[in-house]
Short mmCIF file of C-alpha atoms and ligand atoms in Angstrom, two decimals:
data_model
loop_
_atom_site.label_atom_id
_atom_site.label_comp_id
_atom_site.label_asym_id
_atom_site.label_seq_id
_atom_site.Cartn_x
_atom_site.Cartn_y
_atom_site.Cartn_z
CA MET V 1 -19.72 -14.61 32.85
CA ASN V 2 -18.98 -17.95 31.18
CA LYS V 3 -20.08 -16.87 27.75
CA ILE V 4 -18.34 -18.61 24.90
CA TRP V 5 -18.02 -16.41 21.83
CA ASP V 6 -18.25 -17.79 18.34
CA ALA V 7 -15.25 -15.64 17.53
CA ILE V 8 -12.97 -13.13 19.17
CA ILE V 9 -11.52 -10.73 16.65
CA ILE V 10 -8.26 -9.12 17.72
CA GLY V 11 -7.97 -5.74 15.98
CA GLY V 12 -10.89 -3.45 15.20
CA GLY V 13 -9.55 -1.84 12.05
CA ALA V 14 -10.79 -2.18 8.48
CA ALA V 15 -10.67 -5.98 8.17
CA GLY V 16 -11.63 -6.72 11.79
CA LEU V 17 -14.71 -4.46 11.96
CA PHE V 18 -15.91 -5.51 8.51
CA CYS V 19 -15.57 -9.20 9.34
CA ALA V 20 -17.27 -8.67 12.72
CA GLY V 21 -20.28 -6.94 11.16
CA ILE V 22 -20.89 -9.67 8.62
CA ALA V 23 -20.36 -12.53 11.06
CA GLY V 24 -22.60 -10.83 13.63
CA GLN V 25 -25.36 -10.43 11.08
CA ARG V 26 -25.01 -14.15 10.38
CA ASN V 27 -26.02 -14.68 14.02
CA LYS V 28 -22.52 -15.36 15.32
CA LYS V 29 -21.61 -14.05 18.76
CA ILE V 30 -18.67 -11.79 18.08
CA LEU V 31 -16.32 -9.91 20.41
CA VAL V 32 -13.83 -7.41 18.99
CA LEU V 33 -10.84 -6.45 21.14
CA ASP V 34 -8.54 -3.58 20.27
CA HIS V 35 -5.78 -1.91 22.25
CA ALA V 36 -6.42 1.54 20.81
CA GLU V 37 -8.33 4.37 22.49
CA VAL V 38 -9.83 5.31 19.12
CA LEU V 39 -10.73 2.74 16.48
CA GLY V 40 -10.39 3.03 12.72
CA GLU V 41 -7.48 5.47 12.83
CA LYS V 42 -5.88 4.11 9.65
CA ILE V 43 -9.16 4.50 7.84
CA ARG V 44 -9.48 8.04 9.16
CA ILE V 45 -6.06 9.11 7.85
CA SER V 46 -6.39 7.17 4.60
CA GLY V 47 -6.67 8.81 1.21
CA GLY V 48 -5.80 12.21 2.67
CA GLY V 49 -8.84 11.99 4.99
CA ARG V 50 -11.24 10.90 2.23
CA CYS V 51 -10.44 7.13 2.25
CA ASN V 52 -9.76 5.57 -1.11
CA PHE V 53 -12.02 2.71 -0.03
CA THR V 54 -11.77 0.50 -3.13
CA ASN V 55 -10.85 0.46 -6.79
CA LEU V 56 -13.19 -0.28 -9.68
CA ASN V 57 -10.46 -2.29 -11.39
CA THR V 58 -9.17 -4.39 -8.47
CA SER V 59 -7.88 -7.71 -9.73
CA PRO V 60 -5.29 -10.23 -8.52
CA SER V 61 -2.67 -8.44 -10.65
CA HIS V 62 -2.82 -5.49 -8.23
CA PHE V 63 -1.34 -7.51 -5.35
CA LEU V 64 2.13 -8.60 -4.30
CA SER V 65 2.39 -11.93 -2.50
CA LEU V 66 4.76 -14.88 -2.61
CA ASN V 67 1.71 -16.73 -3.91
CA PRO V 68 -0.04 -14.35 -6.35
CA HIS V 69 -2.93 -16.84 -6.75
CA PHE V 70 -3.90 -16.69 -3.07
CA VAL V 71 -6.09 -13.59 -3.40
CA LYS V 72 -8.19 -14.95 -6.27
CA SER V 73 -10.90 -16.75 -4.36
CA ALA V 74 -11.55 -14.00 -1.78
CA LEU V 75 -11.57 -11.23 -4.41
CA ALA V 76 -13.93 -13.19 -6.64
CA ARG V 77 -16.37 -13.77 -3.77
CA TYR V 78 -16.23 -10.18 -2.60
CA PRO V 79 -15.31 -7.87 -5.50
CA SER V 80 -15.14 -4.08 -5.29
CA SER V 81 -18.69 -3.88 -6.72
CA ALA V 82 -20.01 -5.55 -3.55
CA PHE V 83 -18.38 -2.97 -1.29
CA ILE V 84 -19.59 -0.15 -3.54
CA LYS V 85 -23.15 -1.45 -3.11
CA LEU V 86 -22.73 -1.32 0.66
CA VAL V 87 -21.37 2.24 0.48
CA GLN V 88 -24.32 3.24 -1.72
CA SER V 89 -26.78 1.67 0.71
CA TYR V 90 -25.46 4.11 3.35
CA ARG V 91 -25.84 6.99 0.89
CA ILE V 92 -22.17 7.86 1.20
CA ALA V 93 -21.30 10.10 -1.71
CA TYR V 94 -18.10 9.19 -3.55
CA HIS V 95 -16.19 9.94 -6.71
CA GLU V 96 -13.63 8.32 -8.97
CA LYS V 97 -10.33 10.13 -8.88
CA HIS V 98 -7.83 8.35 -11.08
CA GLN V 99 -7.64 4.89 -12.61
CA GLY V 100 -10.71 3.52 -10.83
CA GLN V 101 -9.82 4.87 -7.36
CA LEU V 102 -12.97 5.62 -5.34
CA PHE V 103 -12.89 8.25 -2.59
CA CYS V 104 -15.56 9.61 -0.23
CA ASP V 105 -16.72 13.07 -1.27
CA GLU V 106 -16.81 14.16 2.35
CA SER V 107 -14.82 12.20 4.88
CA ALA V 108 -13.24 8.84 5.70
CA LYS V 109 -15.21 9.01 8.93
CA GLN V 110 -18.29 7.97 6.93
CA ILE V 111 -16.66 4.61 6.20
CA ILE V 112 -15.77 4.15 9.88
CA ASP V 113 -19.35 5.01 10.91
CA MET V 114 -20.66 2.57 8.32
CA LEU V 115 -18.49 -0.24 9.74
CA PHE V 116 -19.72 0.54 13.27
CA SER V 117 -23.34 0.51 12.06
CA GLU V 118 -22.79 -2.87 10.42
CA CYS V 119 -21.34 -4.17 13.71
CA ALA V 120 -24.30 -2.77 15.64
CA LYS V 121 -26.70 -4.54 13.25
CA GLY V 122 -24.92 -7.78 14.10
CA ASN V 123 -24.89 -7.12 17.88
CA VAL V 124 -21.10 -7.21 17.89
CA LEU V 125 -19.50 -6.29 21.20
CA ILE V 126 -16.47 -4.04 20.77
CA ARG V 127 -14.16 -3.58 23.74
CA HIS V 128 -11.30 -1.11 23.74
CA PRO V 129 -8.77 -0.18 24.89
CA VAL V 130 -8.07 -3.75 25.93
CA ILE V 131 -4.72 -5.47 25.81
CA ALA V 132 -4.66 -9.08 24.67
CA GLU V 133 -1.93 -10.58 26.83
CA SER V 134 -1.95 -14.15 25.54
CA ILE V 135 -3.83 -16.47 23.21
CA SER V 136 -3.91 -20.22 23.71
CA HIS V 137 -5.86 -23.22 22.53
CA GLU V 138 -7.11 -25.33 25.44
CA SER V 139 -9.60 -28.22 25.33
CA GLU V 140 -11.07 -27.26 21.94
CA GLN V 141 -11.49 -23.62 22.99
CA TRP V 142 -9.53 -20.50 22.27
CA VAL V 143 -8.61 -18.62 25.42
CA VAL V 144 -7.70 -14.95 25.22
CA LYS V 145 -6.25 -13.46 28.41
CA THR V 146 -6.63 -9.70 28.54
CA ASN V 147 -5.79 -7.00 31.06
CA ASN V 148 -9.51 -7.04 31.75
CA GLY V 149 -10.19 -10.74 32.24
CA ILE V 150 -10.32 -13.98 30.29
CA GLU V 151 -12.47 -14.58 27.21
CA ARG V 152 -13.20 -17.91 25.53
CA SER V 153 -14.31 -18.63 21.99
CA ARG V 154 -14.62 -21.18 19.22
CA SER V 155 -12.40 -19.14 16.91
CA VAL V 156 -9.86 -16.35 17.01
CA VAL V 157 -9.41 -13.94 14.12
CA MET V 158 -6.14 -12.03 14.02
CA ALA V 159 -6.70 -8.65 12.35
CA THR V 160 -4.11 -6.33 13.87
CA GLY V 161 -2.89 -5.03 10.51
CA GLY V 162 0.67 -4.19 9.54
CA LEU V 163 3.58 -2.24 11.01
CA PRO V 164 3.21 1.16 9.27
CA VAL V 165 2.62 4.24 11.42
CA PRO V 166 3.55 2.96 14.88
CA ALA V 167 2.36 6.30 16.31
CA ILE V 168 -1.27 5.21 15.86
CA GLY V 169 -0.82 1.83 17.48
CA ALA V 170 0.55 -0.53 14.81
CA THR V 171 2.02 -3.71 16.28
CA ALA V 172 3.33 -7.06 15.05
CA TYR V 173 0.89 -8.95 17.30
CA SER V 174 -0.69 -11.04 14.51
CA LEU V 175 2.78 -12.03 13.32
CA ASP V 176 3.81 -12.92 16.89
CA ILE V 177 0.74 -15.14 17.27
CA ALA V 178 1.45 -16.77 13.90
CA LYS V 179 4.96 -17.59 15.10
CA GLN V 180 3.66 -18.86 18.43
CA PHE V 181 1.64 -21.42 16.46
CA GLN V 182 4.65 -22.28 14.26
CA LEU V 183 3.28 -20.58 11.15
CA ASN V 184 5.85 -19.21 8.74
CA VAL V 185 6.02 -15.42 8.51
CA ILE V 186 7.51 -13.66 5.48
CA ASP V 187 9.84 -10.89 6.67
CA PRO V 188 7.85 -7.64 6.90
CA ARG V 189 9.12 -4.63 4.96
CA PRO V 190 7.75 -1.10 4.55
CA ALA V 191 5.94 -0.63 1.20
CA LEU V 192 4.20 2.24 -0.61
CA VAL V 193 6.88 4.36 1.00
CA PRO V 194 9.04 7.30 -0.18
CA LEU V 195 12.65 6.52 -1.11
CA SER V 196 15.71 8.36 0.20
CA PHE V 197 18.95 9.07 -1.65
CA THR V 198 22.53 9.90 -0.77
CA SER V 199 23.89 9.72 -4.30
CA GLY V 200 25.77 12.77 -5.62
CA GLU V 201 23.53 12.67 -8.67
CA PHE V 202 20.64 13.57 -6.41
CA GLU V 203 22.27 16.49 -4.62
CA ASN V 204 21.03 19.40 -6.72
CA LEU V 205 17.55 17.88 -7.12
CA VAL V 206 16.88 18.51 -3.42
CA GLU V 207 16.47 22.19 -4.26
CA LEU V 208 13.46 21.25 -6.38
CA ALA V 209 11.47 19.84 -3.44
CA GLY V 210 7.77 20.23 -4.16
CA LEU V 211 8.07 19.70 -7.92
CA SER V 212 5.73 17.03 -9.27
CA LEU V 213 5.69 15.61 -12.79
CA PRO V 214 4.53 12.54 -14.68
CA ILE V 215 7.29 10.00 -15.27
CA ARG V 216 7.80 6.34 -16.08
CA ILE V 217 9.45 4.23 -13.41
CA ALA V 218 10.75 0.66 -13.29
CA ALA V 219 11.95 -1.32 -10.26
CA GLY V 220 12.62 -4.89 -9.19
CA SER V 221 13.71 -7.66 -11.51
CA LYS V 222 12.36 -10.95 -12.78
CA GLY V 223 14.31 -12.85 -10.17
CA SER V 224 13.42 -10.68 -7.18
CA ARG V 225 10.81 -11.59 -4.55
CA TYR V 226 7.87 -9.90 -6.26
CA GLY V 227 9.25 -9.57 -9.82
CA ALA V 228 9.59 -6.37 -11.83
CA CYS V 229 7.23 -3.42 -12.24
CA HIS V 230 6.62 -0.48 -14.57
CA PHE V 231 4.41 2.44 -13.59
CA HIS V 232 3.42 5.62 -15.41
CA GLU V 233 2.42 8.01 -12.65
CA ASP V 234 3.41 11.27 -10.96
CA LEU V 235 6.71 11.65 -9.12
CA LEU V 236 7.22 14.19 -6.35
CA LEU V 237 10.66 15.56 -5.45
CA THR V 238 11.01 16.10 -1.70
CA HIS V 239 13.72 17.29 0.69
CA LYS V 240 14.40 13.69 1.66
CA GLY V 241 14.26 12.06 -1.76
CA LEU V 242 11.51 10.87 -4.07
CA SER V 243 7.84 10.35 -3.39
CA GLY V 244 4.51 10.61 -5.23
CA PRO V 245 2.41 7.72 -6.57
CA ALA V 246 5.06 6.51 -9.06
CA VAL V 247 7.72 6.12 -6.41
CA LEU V 248 5.37 4.68 -3.77
CA GLN V 249 4.30 1.99 -6.24
CA ALA V 250 7.90 1.22 -7.24
CA SER V 251 9.02 1.07 -3.58
CA SER V 252 6.99 -2.12 -3.09
CA TYR V 253 9.08 -3.86 -5.77
CA TRP V 254 12.41 -2.21 -5.00
CA VAL V 255 15.01 -4.45 -3.38
CA GLU V 256 17.72 -2.93 -1.16
CA GLY V 257 20.96 -2.44 -3.09
CA GLU V 258 19.28 -2.42 -6.50
CA THR V 259 18.67 0.55 -8.79
CA ILE V 260 15.40 2.05 -9.98
CA GLN V 261 15.04 3.45 -13.50
CA ILE V 262 13.27 6.70 -14.26
CA ASP V 263 12.25 8.11 -17.63
CA TRP V 264 11.69 11.78 -16.82
CA LEU V 265 9.96 12.28 -20.18
CA GLY V 266 6.94 10.33 -19.04
CA ALA V 267 4.42 13.11 -19.65
CA ALA V 268 1.24 11.71 -21.19
CA GLY V 269 1.46 11.45 -24.94
CA VAL V 270 5.20 12.00 -25.09
CA ASN V 271 7.21 9.10 -26.39
CA GLY V 272 10.45 9.57 -24.45
CA ASP V 273 13.22 8.67 -26.89
CA LEU V 274 11.52 10.04 -29.97
CA SER V 275 10.75 13.37 -28.39
CA CYS V 276 14.26 13.58 -26.93
CA ASP V 277 15.88 12.80 -30.31
CA GLU V 278 13.59 15.19 -32.15
CA VAL V 279 14.51 18.04 -29.85
CA PHE V 280 18.21 17.21 -29.66
CA ASN V 281 18.58 16.94 -33.45
CA ASP V 282 16.53 19.98 -34.41
CA GLU V 283 18.85 22.35 -36.29
CA GLU V 284 16.84 25.31 -35.06
CA ASN V 285 17.99 24.55 -31.54
CA ARG V 286 21.71 24.99 -32.27
CA LEU V 287 21.99 28.41 -30.67
CA LYS V 288 19.79 27.73 -27.67
CA SER V 289 21.19 26.95 -24.23
CA THR V 290 21.24 23.36 -23.02
CA GLU V 291 18.76 24.06 -20.25
CA SER V 292 16.25 25.69 -22.60
CA ILE V 293 16.42 22.68 -24.91
CA LEU V 294 15.82 20.33 -22.00
CA ALA V 295 13.00 22.61 -20.85
CA SER V 296 11.08 21.81 -24.02
CA VAL V 297 10.57 18.25 -22.74
CA MET V 298 10.44 18.75 -18.96
CA PRO V 299 9.79 21.42 -16.30
CA GLN V 300 12.20 24.32 -16.52
CA ARG V 301 13.61 23.95 -13.00
CA LEU V 302 14.39 20.29 -13.58
CA ALA V 303 15.96 21.08 -16.96
CA LYS V 304 18.24 23.60 -15.28
CA ALA V 305 19.21 21.14 -12.53
CA PHE V 306 20.13 18.45 -15.06
CA ALA V 307 22.16 20.85 -17.20
CA GLU V 308 23.96 22.01 -14.06
CA GLN V 309 24.60 18.44 -12.93
CA LYS V 310 26.47 17.73 -16.18
CA ASN V 311 28.31 21.10 -16.18
CA LEU V 312 26.37 22.23 -19.25
CA LEU V 313 24.47 25.13 -17.73
CA GLY V 314 24.42 28.09 -20.17
CA ARG V 315 26.29 26.08 -22.84
CA LYS V 316 25.02 26.60 -26.41
CA TRP V 317 23.66 23.38 -27.87
CA ALA V 318 25.99 23.59 -30.89
CA GLU V 319 28.92 23.44 -28.47
CA VAL V 320 27.70 20.35 -26.63
CA SER V 321 29.64 17.28 -27.77
CA LYS V 322 27.97 14.12 -29.08
CA LYS V 323 29.16 12.31 -25.98
CA ASP V 324 27.65 14.88 -23.63
CA ARG V 325 24.38 14.79 -25.59
CA GLN V 326 24.33 11.02 -25.13
CA VAL V 327 25.00 11.42 -21.39
CA LEU V 328 22.12 13.89 -21.13
CA LYS V 329 19.82 11.60 -23.05
CA GLU V 330 20.65 8.71 -20.73
CA LEU V 331 20.11 10.95 -17.71
CA ILE V 332 16.68 12.14 -18.72
CA SER V 333 15.30 9.01 -20.33
CA HIS V 334 17.06 6.14 -18.49
CA TRP V 335 18.07 7.60 -15.13
CA SER V 336 19.30 4.62 -13.16
CA VAL V 337 19.83 5.44 -9.52
CA LYS V 338 20.34 3.47 -6.32
CA PRO V 339 18.08 4.60 -3.46
CA ALA V 340 19.82 4.69 -0.08
CA GLY V 341 16.72 3.28 1.58
CA THR V 342 13.08 3.95 2.39
CA LEU V 343 11.64 6.42 4.88
CA GLY V 344 10.61 3.38 6.96
CA TRP V 345 7.54 2.41 8.94
CA LYS V 346 6.70 5.98 9.94
CA LYS V 347 5.99 6.94 6.33
CA ALA V 348 4.95 3.61 4.79
CA GLU V 349 1.30 3.06 3.87
CA VAL V 350 1.43 -0.72 3.99
CA MET V 351 3.49 -3.73 4.92
CA LEU V 352 5.01 -6.23 2.52
CA GLY V 353 5.27 -9.77 3.87
CA GLY V 354 3.33 -11.14 6.82
CA VAL V 355 1.74 -14.50 7.53
CA ASP V 356 2.79 -16.86 4.73
CA THR V 357 -0.24 -17.60 2.56
CA LYS V 358 0.93 -21.24 2.34
CA GLU V 359 -0.18 -21.57 5.94
CA LEU V 360 -3.74 -20.35 5.21
CA ASP V 361 -6.75 -21.64 3.31
CA GLY V 362 -7.53 -19.05 0.63
CA GLN V 363 -11.30 -19.75 0.84
CA THR V 364 -11.58 -19.11 4.59
CA MET V 365 -8.35 -17.44 5.79
CA MET V 366 -8.04 -20.18 8.44
CA ALA V 367 -4.65 -21.60 9.37
CA ARG V 368 -4.43 -25.00 7.70
CA ASN V 369 -2.99 -26.67 10.79
CA HIS V 370 -4.91 -24.84 13.52
CA SER V 371 -8.65 -25.16 13.29
CA GLY V 372 -10.35 -21.94 14.40
CA LEU V 373 -7.34 -19.62 14.01
CA TYR V 374 -7.79 -17.03 11.22
CA PHE V 375 -5.68 -14.19 9.79
CA ILE V 376 -7.20 -11.36 7.73
CA GLY V 377 -6.21 -7.99 6.29
CA GLU V 378 -2.75 -6.55 6.16
CA CYS V 379 -1.10 -9.07 8.51
CA VAL V 380 -1.28 -11.63 5.68
CA ASP V 381 1.43 -11.69 3.00
CA VAL V 382 -0.80 -9.83 0.54
CA THR V 383 0.03 -6.21 -0.34
CA GLY V 384 -1.96 -4.11 -2.76
CA HIS V 385 -0.84 -1.48 -5.19
CA LEU V 386 -1.67 2.12 -4.33
CA GLY V 387 -5.25 3.06 -5.20
CA GLY V 388 -7.76 1.41 -2.86
CA HIS V 389 -6.60 -2.17 -3.38
CA ASN V 390 -5.39 -2.57 0.21
CA PHE V 391 -8.81 -1.77 1.63
CA GLN V 392 -10.39 -4.07 -0.93
CA TRP V 393 -8.17 -6.85 0.42
CA ALA V 394 -9.26 -6.00 3.98
CA TRP V 395 -12.94 -6.26 2.95
CA ALA V 396 -12.50 -9.40 0.81
CA SER V 397 -10.42 -11.35 3.35
CA GLY V 398 -12.79 -10.23 6.15
CA PHE V 399 -15.77 -11.42 4.13
CA ALA V 400 -14.22 -14.84 3.41
CA CYS V 401 -13.45 -15.31 7.10
CA ALA V 402 -16.87 -14.09 8.30
CA HIS V 403 -18.59 -16.70 6.13
CA ALA V 404 -16.34 -19.44 7.44
CA LEU V 405 -16.77 -18.70 11.15
C1 LIG X 501 -1.35 7.06 5.77
C2 LIG X 501 -2.05 5.86 5.19
C3 LIG X 501 -2.97 6.03 4.16
C4 LIG X 501 -3.61 4.93 3.58
N1 LIG X 501 -4.51 5.15 2.60
C5 LIG X 501 -5.12 4.08 2.00
C6 LIG X 501 -6.11 4.28 1.01
O1 LIG X 501 -6.55 5.41 0.73
N2 LIG X 501 -6.64 3.16 0.41
C7 LIG X 501 -6.26 1.89 0.76
O2 LIG X 501 -6.74 0.91 0.17
N3 LIG X 501 -5.36 1.69 1.75
C8 LIG X 501 -4.80 2.74 2.39
N4 LIG X 501 -3.91 2.53 3.41
C9 LIG X 501 -3.67 1.14 3.86
C10 LIG X 501 -4.85 0.66 4.75
O3 LIG X 501 -5.07 1.62 5.77
C11 LIG X 501 -4.56 -0.70 5.36
O4 LIG X 501 -4.17 -1.60 4.35
C12 LIG X 501 -5.78 -1.25 6.08
O5 LIG X 501 -6.18 -0.37 7.12
C13 LIG X 501 -5.47 -2.61 6.67
O6 LIG X 501 -6.58 -3.05 7.39
P1 LIG X 501 -6.37 -4.00 8.67
O7 LIG X 501 -7.70 -4.17 9.27
O8 LIG X 501 -5.58 -5.19 8.29
O9 LIG X 501 -5.47 -3.14 9.65
P2 LIG X 501 -5.83 -1.74 10.41
O10 LIG X 501 -6.91 -1.03 9.68
O11 LIG X 501 -4.51 -1.12 10.58
O12 LIG X 501 -6.41 -2.22 11.80
C14 LIG X 501 -5.62 -2.89 12.76
C15 LIG X 501 -6.27 -2.69 14.11
O13 LIG X 501 -5.59 -3.55 15.04
C16 LIG X 501 -5.34 -2.83 16.23
N5 LIG X 501 -4.17 -3.45 16.88
C17 LIG X 501 -2.87 -3.40 16.51
N6 LIG X 501 -2.13 -4.11 17.37
C18 LIG X 501 -2.96 -4.61 18.31
C19 LIG X 501 -2.77 -5.40 19.47
N7 LIG X 501 -1.55 -5.83 19.82
N8 LIG X 501 -3.86 -5.71 20.22
C20 LIG X 501 -5.10 -5.27 19.87
N9 LIG X 501 -5.34 -4.51 18.79
C21 LIG X 501 -4.27 -4.19 18.00
C22 LIG X 501 -5.11 -1.41 15.79
O14 LIG X 501 -5.36 -0.51 16.86
C23 LIG X 501 -6.12 -1.27 14.65
O15 LIG X 501 -7.37 -0.82 15.13
C24 LIG X 501 -3.29 3.62 4.03
C25 LIG X 501 -2.40 3.45 5.08
C26 LIG X 501 -1.78 4.54 5.66
C27 LIG X 501 -0.81 4.33 6.79
#
């Protein structure tokens, strides 16, 4: 009844379960509390059900944080190769999809089962659904009041993740606890999220929903919170705006009110301007329609939409003025457009912002001014690029914390 835990971990998601397993196997008495009926839901829905559990190339440059150096120590101590070894030891089959992204061959559930097995090996007690009602520090002990009684421990690890997908139980509890202990919190914002548009320029592109093509995209600026980015990935046109890996990546850098730049000629091996100039200046194209000329460098439906947008649909190329050609060139190779917003927390994959890394020790994830209070995973102001980096952060920060407990 009066058991004192070595640590109570609030949140049994990726970071919480991973940390619990390791700490338990290091002979720590660990209790995990989670308010959800079913644990590991974000893992289950990740990577289209196959969980992109890490990335072969994960490095500090794949993360956004006000302090980009913060991730270095944890990632160096627990690199993606370490997690891959664990996955291999469970004989979970996986494959590389794109740019080092590793996915389960079968199901994300295998990663969840693996985390539970690791917890079982460490005799971790997992209680859920349990609501943590308050957390306080009294006479050198951490006291967690729940709807099911009071628990005491030497440490508390906050691992309740970020705000995306409220429907599966996302809350700001870790951020609330950080604030309760006077830790600075960087404003949370949806990231890796589709962008919406109201601009007239976008109107006739809505009809192309479902079209996907490789493009180059740029967002942010040197002076903005996380700097500027350039990605060469696929873009997906949707009924609500733009999505696909290129746009999700750019959304993390995009700042409200600013434009994003798209080079629609981003197909592999095509050098945008050169190919555009070559096609535009080719004498043999004089009698072709504008849309068919554009269609030689981009999908036909998109070529038609752009020609239509500039009132050049059906117009013979010889009849298109120099000025209009320049306008078209700008449109297809330097499209600068202001998104109206993002599709918000419902559609975001991760959260930007969170507990300010200045408040935490990068070796242990412990709050500098509150001995025994830790923050791991997505609730920390560390956000990965698309491609398995966010899980790698969950594992690496969980590992650092587990060894410090
Ligand atoms: C649709 C989608 C797809 C994704 N795909 C990928 C991918 O393929 N690769 C990748 O690297 N990342 C992916 N991510 C991001 C990844 O899921 C997260 O970065 C990762 O799960 C964060 O781990 P975490 O432990 O910090 O939080 P979570 O895994 O979200 O765990 C948080 C836990 O805390 C619990 N909790 C919340 N509030 C409370 C509370 N008040 N009290 C008690 N418990 C609470 C929750 O129930 C949950 O179990 C995806 C995210 C989404 C939404």
